[in-house]
Coordinates of C-alpha atoms and ligand atoms in Angstrom, one line a residue:
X118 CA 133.8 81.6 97.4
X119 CA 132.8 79.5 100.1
X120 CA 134.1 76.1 98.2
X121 CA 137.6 77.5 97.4
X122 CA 138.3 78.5 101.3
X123 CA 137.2 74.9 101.9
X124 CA 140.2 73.2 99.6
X125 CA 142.5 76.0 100.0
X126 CA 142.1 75.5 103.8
X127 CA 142.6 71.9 103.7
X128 CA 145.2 72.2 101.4
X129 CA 147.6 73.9 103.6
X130 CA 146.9 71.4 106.1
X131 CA 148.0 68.8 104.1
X132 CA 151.2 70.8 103.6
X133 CA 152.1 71.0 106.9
X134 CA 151.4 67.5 108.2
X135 CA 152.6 65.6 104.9
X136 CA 155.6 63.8 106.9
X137 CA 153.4 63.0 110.1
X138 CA 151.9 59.1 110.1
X139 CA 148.2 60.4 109.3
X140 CA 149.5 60.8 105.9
X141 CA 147.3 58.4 104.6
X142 CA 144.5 59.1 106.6
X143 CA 144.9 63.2 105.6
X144 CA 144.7 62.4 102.3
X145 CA 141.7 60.5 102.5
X146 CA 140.2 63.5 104.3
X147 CA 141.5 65.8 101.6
X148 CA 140.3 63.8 98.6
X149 CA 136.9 63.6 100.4
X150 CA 136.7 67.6 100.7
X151 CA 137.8 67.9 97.4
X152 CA 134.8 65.8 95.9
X153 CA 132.3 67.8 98.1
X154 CA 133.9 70.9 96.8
X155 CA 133.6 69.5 93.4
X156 CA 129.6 68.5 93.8
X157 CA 128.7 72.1 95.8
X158 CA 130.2 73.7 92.8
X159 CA 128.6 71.8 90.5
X160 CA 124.7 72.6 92.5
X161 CA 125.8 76.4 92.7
X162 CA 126.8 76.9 89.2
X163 CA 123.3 74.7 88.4
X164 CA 121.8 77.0 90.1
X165 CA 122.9 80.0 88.8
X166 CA 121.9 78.7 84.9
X167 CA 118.9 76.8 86.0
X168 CA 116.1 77.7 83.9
X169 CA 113.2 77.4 86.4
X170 CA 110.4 79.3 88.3
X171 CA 109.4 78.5 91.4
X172 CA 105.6 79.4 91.9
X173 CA 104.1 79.4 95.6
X174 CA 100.2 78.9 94.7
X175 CA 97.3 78.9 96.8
X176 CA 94.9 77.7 93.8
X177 CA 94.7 74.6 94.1
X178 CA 93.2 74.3 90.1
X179 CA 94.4 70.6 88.3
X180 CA 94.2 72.9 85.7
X181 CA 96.6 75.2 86.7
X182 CA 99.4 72.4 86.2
X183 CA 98.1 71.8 82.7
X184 CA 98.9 75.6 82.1
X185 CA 102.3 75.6 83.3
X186 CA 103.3 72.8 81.0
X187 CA 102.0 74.7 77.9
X188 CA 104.6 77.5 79.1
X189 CA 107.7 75.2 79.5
X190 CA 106.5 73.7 76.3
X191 CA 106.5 77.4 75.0
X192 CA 109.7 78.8 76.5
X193 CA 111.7 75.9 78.0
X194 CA 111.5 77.1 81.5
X195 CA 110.7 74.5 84.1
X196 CA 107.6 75.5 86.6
X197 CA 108.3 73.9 90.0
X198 CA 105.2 74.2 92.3
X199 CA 104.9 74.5 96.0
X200 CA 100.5 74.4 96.9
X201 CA 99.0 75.1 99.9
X202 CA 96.3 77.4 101.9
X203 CA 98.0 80.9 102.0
X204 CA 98.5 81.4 105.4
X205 CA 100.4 78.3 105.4
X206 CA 102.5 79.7 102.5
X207 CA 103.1 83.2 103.1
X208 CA 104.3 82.4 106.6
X209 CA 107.2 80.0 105.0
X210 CA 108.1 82.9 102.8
X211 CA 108.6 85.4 105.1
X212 CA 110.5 81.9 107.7
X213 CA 112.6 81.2 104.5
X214 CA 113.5 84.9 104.0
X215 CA 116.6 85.5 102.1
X216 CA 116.7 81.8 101.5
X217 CA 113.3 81.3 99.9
X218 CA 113.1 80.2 96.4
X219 CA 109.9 81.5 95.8
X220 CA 109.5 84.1 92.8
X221 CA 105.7 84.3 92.3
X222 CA 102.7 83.9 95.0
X223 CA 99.6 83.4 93.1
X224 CA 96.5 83.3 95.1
X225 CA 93.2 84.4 95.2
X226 CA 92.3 88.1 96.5
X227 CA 93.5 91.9 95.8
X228 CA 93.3 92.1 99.6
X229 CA 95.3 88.7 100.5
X230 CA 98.5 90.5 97.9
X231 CA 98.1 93.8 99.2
X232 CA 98.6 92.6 102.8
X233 CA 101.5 90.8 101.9
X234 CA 103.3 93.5 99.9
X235 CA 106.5 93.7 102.3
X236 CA 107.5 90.5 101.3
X237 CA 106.5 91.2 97.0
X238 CA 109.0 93.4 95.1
X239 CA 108.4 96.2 92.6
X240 CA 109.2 94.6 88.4
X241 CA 105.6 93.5 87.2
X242 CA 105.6 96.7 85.0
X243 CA 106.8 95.6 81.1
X244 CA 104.7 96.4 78.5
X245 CA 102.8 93.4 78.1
X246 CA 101.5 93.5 81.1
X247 CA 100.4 96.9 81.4
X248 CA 99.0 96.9 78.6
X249 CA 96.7 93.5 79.7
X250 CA 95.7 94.5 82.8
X251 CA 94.0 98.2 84.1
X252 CA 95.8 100.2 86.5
X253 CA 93.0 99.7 89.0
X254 CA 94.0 95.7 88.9
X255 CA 97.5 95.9 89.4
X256 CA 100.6 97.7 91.6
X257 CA 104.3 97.3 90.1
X258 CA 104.7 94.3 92.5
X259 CA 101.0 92.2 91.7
X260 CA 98.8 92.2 89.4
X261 CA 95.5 90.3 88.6
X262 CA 95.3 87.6 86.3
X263 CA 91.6 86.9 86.3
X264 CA 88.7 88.7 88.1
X265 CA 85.6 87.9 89.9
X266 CA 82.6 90.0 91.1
X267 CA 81.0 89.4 94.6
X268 CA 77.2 89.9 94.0
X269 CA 74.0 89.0 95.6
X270 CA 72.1 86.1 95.3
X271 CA 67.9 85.8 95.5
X272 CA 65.5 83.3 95.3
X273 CA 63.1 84.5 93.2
X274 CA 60.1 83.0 94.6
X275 CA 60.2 85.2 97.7
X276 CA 62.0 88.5 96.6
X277 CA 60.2 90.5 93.9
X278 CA 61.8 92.7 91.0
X279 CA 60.7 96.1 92.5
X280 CA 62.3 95.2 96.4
X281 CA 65.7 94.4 93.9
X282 CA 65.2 97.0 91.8
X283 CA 68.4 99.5 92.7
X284 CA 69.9 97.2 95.5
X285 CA 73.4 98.4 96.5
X286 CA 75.6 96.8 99.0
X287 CA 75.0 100.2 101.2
X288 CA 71.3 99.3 101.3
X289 CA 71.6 95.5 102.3
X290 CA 71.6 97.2 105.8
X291 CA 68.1 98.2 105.2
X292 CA 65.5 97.0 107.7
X293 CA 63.7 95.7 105.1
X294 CA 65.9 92.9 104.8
X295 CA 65.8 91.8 108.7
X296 CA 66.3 88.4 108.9
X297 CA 66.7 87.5 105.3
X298 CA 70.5 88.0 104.2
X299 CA 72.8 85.0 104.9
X300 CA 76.7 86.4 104.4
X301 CA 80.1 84.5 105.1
X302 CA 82.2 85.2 108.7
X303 CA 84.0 88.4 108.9
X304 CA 87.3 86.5 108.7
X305 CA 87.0 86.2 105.2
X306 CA 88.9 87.6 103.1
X307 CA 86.2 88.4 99.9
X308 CA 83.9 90.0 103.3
X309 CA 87.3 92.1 104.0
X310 CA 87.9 93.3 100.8
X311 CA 84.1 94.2 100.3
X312 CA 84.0 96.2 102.9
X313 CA 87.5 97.7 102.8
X314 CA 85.8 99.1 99.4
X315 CA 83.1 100.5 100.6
X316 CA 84.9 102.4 103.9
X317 CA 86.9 103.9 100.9
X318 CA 84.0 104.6 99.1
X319 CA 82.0 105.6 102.1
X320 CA 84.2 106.1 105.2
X321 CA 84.8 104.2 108.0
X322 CA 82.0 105.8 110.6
X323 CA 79.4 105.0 107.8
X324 CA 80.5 101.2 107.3
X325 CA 80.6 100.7 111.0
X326 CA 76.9 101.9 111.3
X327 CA 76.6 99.7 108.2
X328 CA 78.3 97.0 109.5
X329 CA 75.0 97.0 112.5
X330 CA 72.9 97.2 110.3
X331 CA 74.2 93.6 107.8
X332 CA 74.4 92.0 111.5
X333 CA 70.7 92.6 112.6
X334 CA 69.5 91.8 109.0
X335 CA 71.1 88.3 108.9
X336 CA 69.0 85.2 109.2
X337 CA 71.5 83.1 110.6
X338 CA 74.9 83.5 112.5
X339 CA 77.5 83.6 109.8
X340 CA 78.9 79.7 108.8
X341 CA 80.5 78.2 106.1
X342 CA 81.5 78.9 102.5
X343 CA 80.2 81.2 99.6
X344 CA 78.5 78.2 98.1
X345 CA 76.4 76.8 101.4
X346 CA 75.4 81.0 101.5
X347 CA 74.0 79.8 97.7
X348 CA 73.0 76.4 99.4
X349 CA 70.7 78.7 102.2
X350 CA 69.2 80.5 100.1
X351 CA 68.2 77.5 97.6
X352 CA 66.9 75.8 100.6
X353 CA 64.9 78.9 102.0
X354 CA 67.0 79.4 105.3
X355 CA 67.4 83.3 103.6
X356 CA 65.9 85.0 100.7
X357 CA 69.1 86.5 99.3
X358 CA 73.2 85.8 99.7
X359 CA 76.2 87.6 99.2
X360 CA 79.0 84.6 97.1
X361 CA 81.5 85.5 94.2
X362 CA 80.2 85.1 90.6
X363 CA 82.6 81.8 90.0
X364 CA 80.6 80.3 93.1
X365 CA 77.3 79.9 90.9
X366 CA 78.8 78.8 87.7
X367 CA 80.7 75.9 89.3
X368 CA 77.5 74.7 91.2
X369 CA 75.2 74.7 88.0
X370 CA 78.6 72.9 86.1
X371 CA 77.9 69.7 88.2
X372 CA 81.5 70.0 89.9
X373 CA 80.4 69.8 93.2
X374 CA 77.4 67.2 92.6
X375 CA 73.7 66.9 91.6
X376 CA 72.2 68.2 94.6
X377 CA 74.3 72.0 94.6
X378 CA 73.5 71.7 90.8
X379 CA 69.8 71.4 91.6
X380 CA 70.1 74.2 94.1
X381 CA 72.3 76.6 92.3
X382 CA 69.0 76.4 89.6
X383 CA 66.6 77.6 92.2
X384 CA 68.8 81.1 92.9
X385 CA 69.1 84.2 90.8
X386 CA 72.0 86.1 90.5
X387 CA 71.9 90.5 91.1
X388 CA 74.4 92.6 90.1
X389 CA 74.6 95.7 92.8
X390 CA 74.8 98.9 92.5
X391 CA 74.6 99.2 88.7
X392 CA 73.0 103.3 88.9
X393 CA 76.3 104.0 91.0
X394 CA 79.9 103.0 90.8
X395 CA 79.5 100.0 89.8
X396 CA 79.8 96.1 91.1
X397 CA 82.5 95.4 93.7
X398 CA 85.3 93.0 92.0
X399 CA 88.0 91.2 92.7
X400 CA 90.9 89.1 91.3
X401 CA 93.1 86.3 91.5
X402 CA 96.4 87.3 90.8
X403 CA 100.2 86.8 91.2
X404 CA 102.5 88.8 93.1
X405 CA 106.5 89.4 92.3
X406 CA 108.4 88.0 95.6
X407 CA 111.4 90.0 97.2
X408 CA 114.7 88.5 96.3
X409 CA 113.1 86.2 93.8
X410 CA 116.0 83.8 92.9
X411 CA 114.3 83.7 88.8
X412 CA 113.3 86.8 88.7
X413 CA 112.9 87.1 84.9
X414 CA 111.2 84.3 84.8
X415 CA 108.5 84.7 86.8
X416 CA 108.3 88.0 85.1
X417 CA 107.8 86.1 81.7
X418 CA 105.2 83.5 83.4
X419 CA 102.8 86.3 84.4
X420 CA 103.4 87.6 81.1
X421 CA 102.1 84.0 79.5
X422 CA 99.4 84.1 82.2
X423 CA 98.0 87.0 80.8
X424 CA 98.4 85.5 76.9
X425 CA 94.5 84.9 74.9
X426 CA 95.8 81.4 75.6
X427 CA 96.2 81.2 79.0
X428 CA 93.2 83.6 79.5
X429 CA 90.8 81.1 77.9
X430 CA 92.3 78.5 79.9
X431 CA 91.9 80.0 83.0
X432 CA 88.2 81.3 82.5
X433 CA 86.8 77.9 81.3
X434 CA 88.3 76.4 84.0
X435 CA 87.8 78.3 87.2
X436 CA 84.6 80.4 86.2
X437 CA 86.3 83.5 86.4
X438 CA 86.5 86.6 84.0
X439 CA 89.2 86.6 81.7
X440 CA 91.4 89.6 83.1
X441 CA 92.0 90.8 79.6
X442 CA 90.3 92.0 76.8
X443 CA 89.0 89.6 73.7
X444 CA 88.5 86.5 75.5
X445 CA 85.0 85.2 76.4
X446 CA 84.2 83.3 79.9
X447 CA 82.9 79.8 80.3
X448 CA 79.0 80.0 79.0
X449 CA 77.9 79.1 82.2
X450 CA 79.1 82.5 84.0
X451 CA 78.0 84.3 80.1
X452 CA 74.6 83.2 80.9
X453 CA 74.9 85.1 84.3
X454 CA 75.0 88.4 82.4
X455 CA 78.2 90.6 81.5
X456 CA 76.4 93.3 80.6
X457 CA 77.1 94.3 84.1
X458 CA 78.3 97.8 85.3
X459 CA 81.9 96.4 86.8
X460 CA 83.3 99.4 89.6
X461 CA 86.7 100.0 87.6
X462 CA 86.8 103.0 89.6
X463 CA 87.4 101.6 93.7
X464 CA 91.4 100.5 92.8
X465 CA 91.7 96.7 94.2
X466 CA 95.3 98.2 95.5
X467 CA 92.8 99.7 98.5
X468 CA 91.6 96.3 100.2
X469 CA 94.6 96.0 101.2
X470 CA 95.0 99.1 102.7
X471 CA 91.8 98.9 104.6
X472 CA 91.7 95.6 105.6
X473 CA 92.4 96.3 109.1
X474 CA 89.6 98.9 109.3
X475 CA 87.2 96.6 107.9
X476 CA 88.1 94.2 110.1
X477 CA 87.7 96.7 113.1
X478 CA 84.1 97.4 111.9
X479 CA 82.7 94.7 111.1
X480 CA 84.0 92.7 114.5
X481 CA 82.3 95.7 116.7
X482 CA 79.5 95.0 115.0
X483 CA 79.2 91.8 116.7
X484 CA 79.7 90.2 112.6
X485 CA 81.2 86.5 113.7
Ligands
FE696 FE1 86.9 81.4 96.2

């Protein structure tokens, strides 16, 4: 609409001037306008039939890209990629607003997609993918596309069978464990999620006692990354860490070197609180954004995401467990176990929710 108020507009002032001396130089003007009316048409009306999907990702796999082409390849629909940390990423979303092109923000964390749920729109709800993913992994505006556990780690050297036997995340605040947990900052986002479950599980007045209780039992102030909590306990700084399942498997793949791989060999993994609801999981998934400009699209991409193809890519690439049914993880994370009680009962939708709580908690605690 825009375009043809530019031409009209300039048309009529060629009408009334066409006997002054800037004829020449009028026209000039007016054939100019014309061609960038021509060329803005052009881009709109590409833009309306472009068939493309513009993915803002904070997983910053190789493999990922490798995926995307098999679903162009598959459907004909370009994937255009935009990488980048999340913060970075959900802050030039919600900048961009009504201009952003972004339709789907994949990244890692239930939490992460359920505090960003104002910007994400309701549509992830066809068949296929309800029917792919359990309710407790998904809303109508995110859903999982692959899932991780965050367990404990021990070195098996110094913590016996019977002190593990029954271990829930509740009783890491045990005294028994004083000075012999090493755990991640409270600023991250697995910690937040972990303990947003268990204030839903537990309430908030228990976790905050809880919360005391993980701070006087850690052998170190809280520093770097799930795998250098691995890394301590391998090098006998702690006796047992809390890291994601993925975190292990990608050490003993050789990945990240020979010496994590040599360390990752001297830690155990446990599963917690197998008599009770169940291990705490997570997921990586993708979320629907508001006023997606390919909307269908990024509809049918999560769809492909959650294909036995995809799946398979996905798990033998990251480390994580496949988010649907029928498809096996990389042997590395099989050798871990999956005979593991999973807790499909906590709904991922609630770390989210209680992020700021567990926050709260766990910084009164005097967690760093
Ligand atoms: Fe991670």
């Amino acid at each position: 609409m825009k375009i043809g108020c530019v031409i009209i507009a300039n048309d009529n002032h060629y009408q009334y001037i066409v006997n002054d001396n800037h004829y020449q130089l009028t026209r000039e003007i007016m054939k100019k306008t014309i061609i960038i009316g021509y060329l803005l048409l052009i881009s709109f009306a590409g833009s309306l039939f472009a068939n493309e999907v513009n993915i803002f990702s904070a997983r910053h796999y190789d493999s990922d890209v490798q995926l995307y082409e098999k679903f162009t390849a598959k459907t004909g629909i370009k994937v255009n990629v935009v990488s980048g940390k999340s913060g970075a990423l959900e802050k030039r979303i919600i900048e961009e607003g009504a201009d952003s092109q972004a339709d789907l923000y994949i990244t890692a964390d239930a939490g992460r997609l359920g505090a960003f749920e104002a910007y994400l729109q309701g549509g992830l709800t066809s068949a296929a993918i309800k029917s792919a993913v359990p309710s407790n992994f998904r809303t109508s505006k995110w859903t999982g596309i692959a899932k991780r556990a965050r367990i404990v780690y021990f070195a098996p050297e110094r913590v016996s069978g019977s002190e593990l036997a029954g271990l829930t995340y509740e009783s890491l605040a045990d005294p028994k464990w004083k000075g012999r947990l090493v755990i991640r900052a409270s600023n991250n986002i697995y910690n937040q999620s972990l303990v947003a479950s268990l204030i839903k599980n537990n309430g908030k007045g228990k976790v905050a006692d809880w919360s005391k209780g993980m701070v006087s039992n850690m052998a170190r102030s809280p520093k770097g990354n799930d795998r250098a909590q691995i890394l301590a306990v391998a090098a006998g700084e702690a006796d047992i860490a809390v890291a994601n399942t993925y975190y292990l498997a990608l050490m003993l793949s050789g990945k990240k070197g020979p010496e994590q791989q040599a360390a990752a060999k001297k830690v155990k993994p446990f599963f917690p609180n197998q008599d009770g609801r169940g291990t705490h999981m997570n997921i990586s998934g993708a979320g629907l954004v508001k006023g997606a400009p390919n909307k269908a699209n990024a509809i049918k991409l999560v769809e492909f995401l959650l294909s036995e193809e995809a799946q398979n890519h996905i798990v033998n690439n990251t480390f994580e467990y496949p988010m649907i049914k029928g498809v096996s993880p990389h042997p590395l994370v099989v050798n871990m176990g999956l005979d593991f009680k999973q807790d499909l009962k906590t709904k991922v939708v609630n770390y989210g929710k209680r992020q700021a709580d567990a926050l709260e908690v766990m910084t009164a605690a005097g967690w760093k």
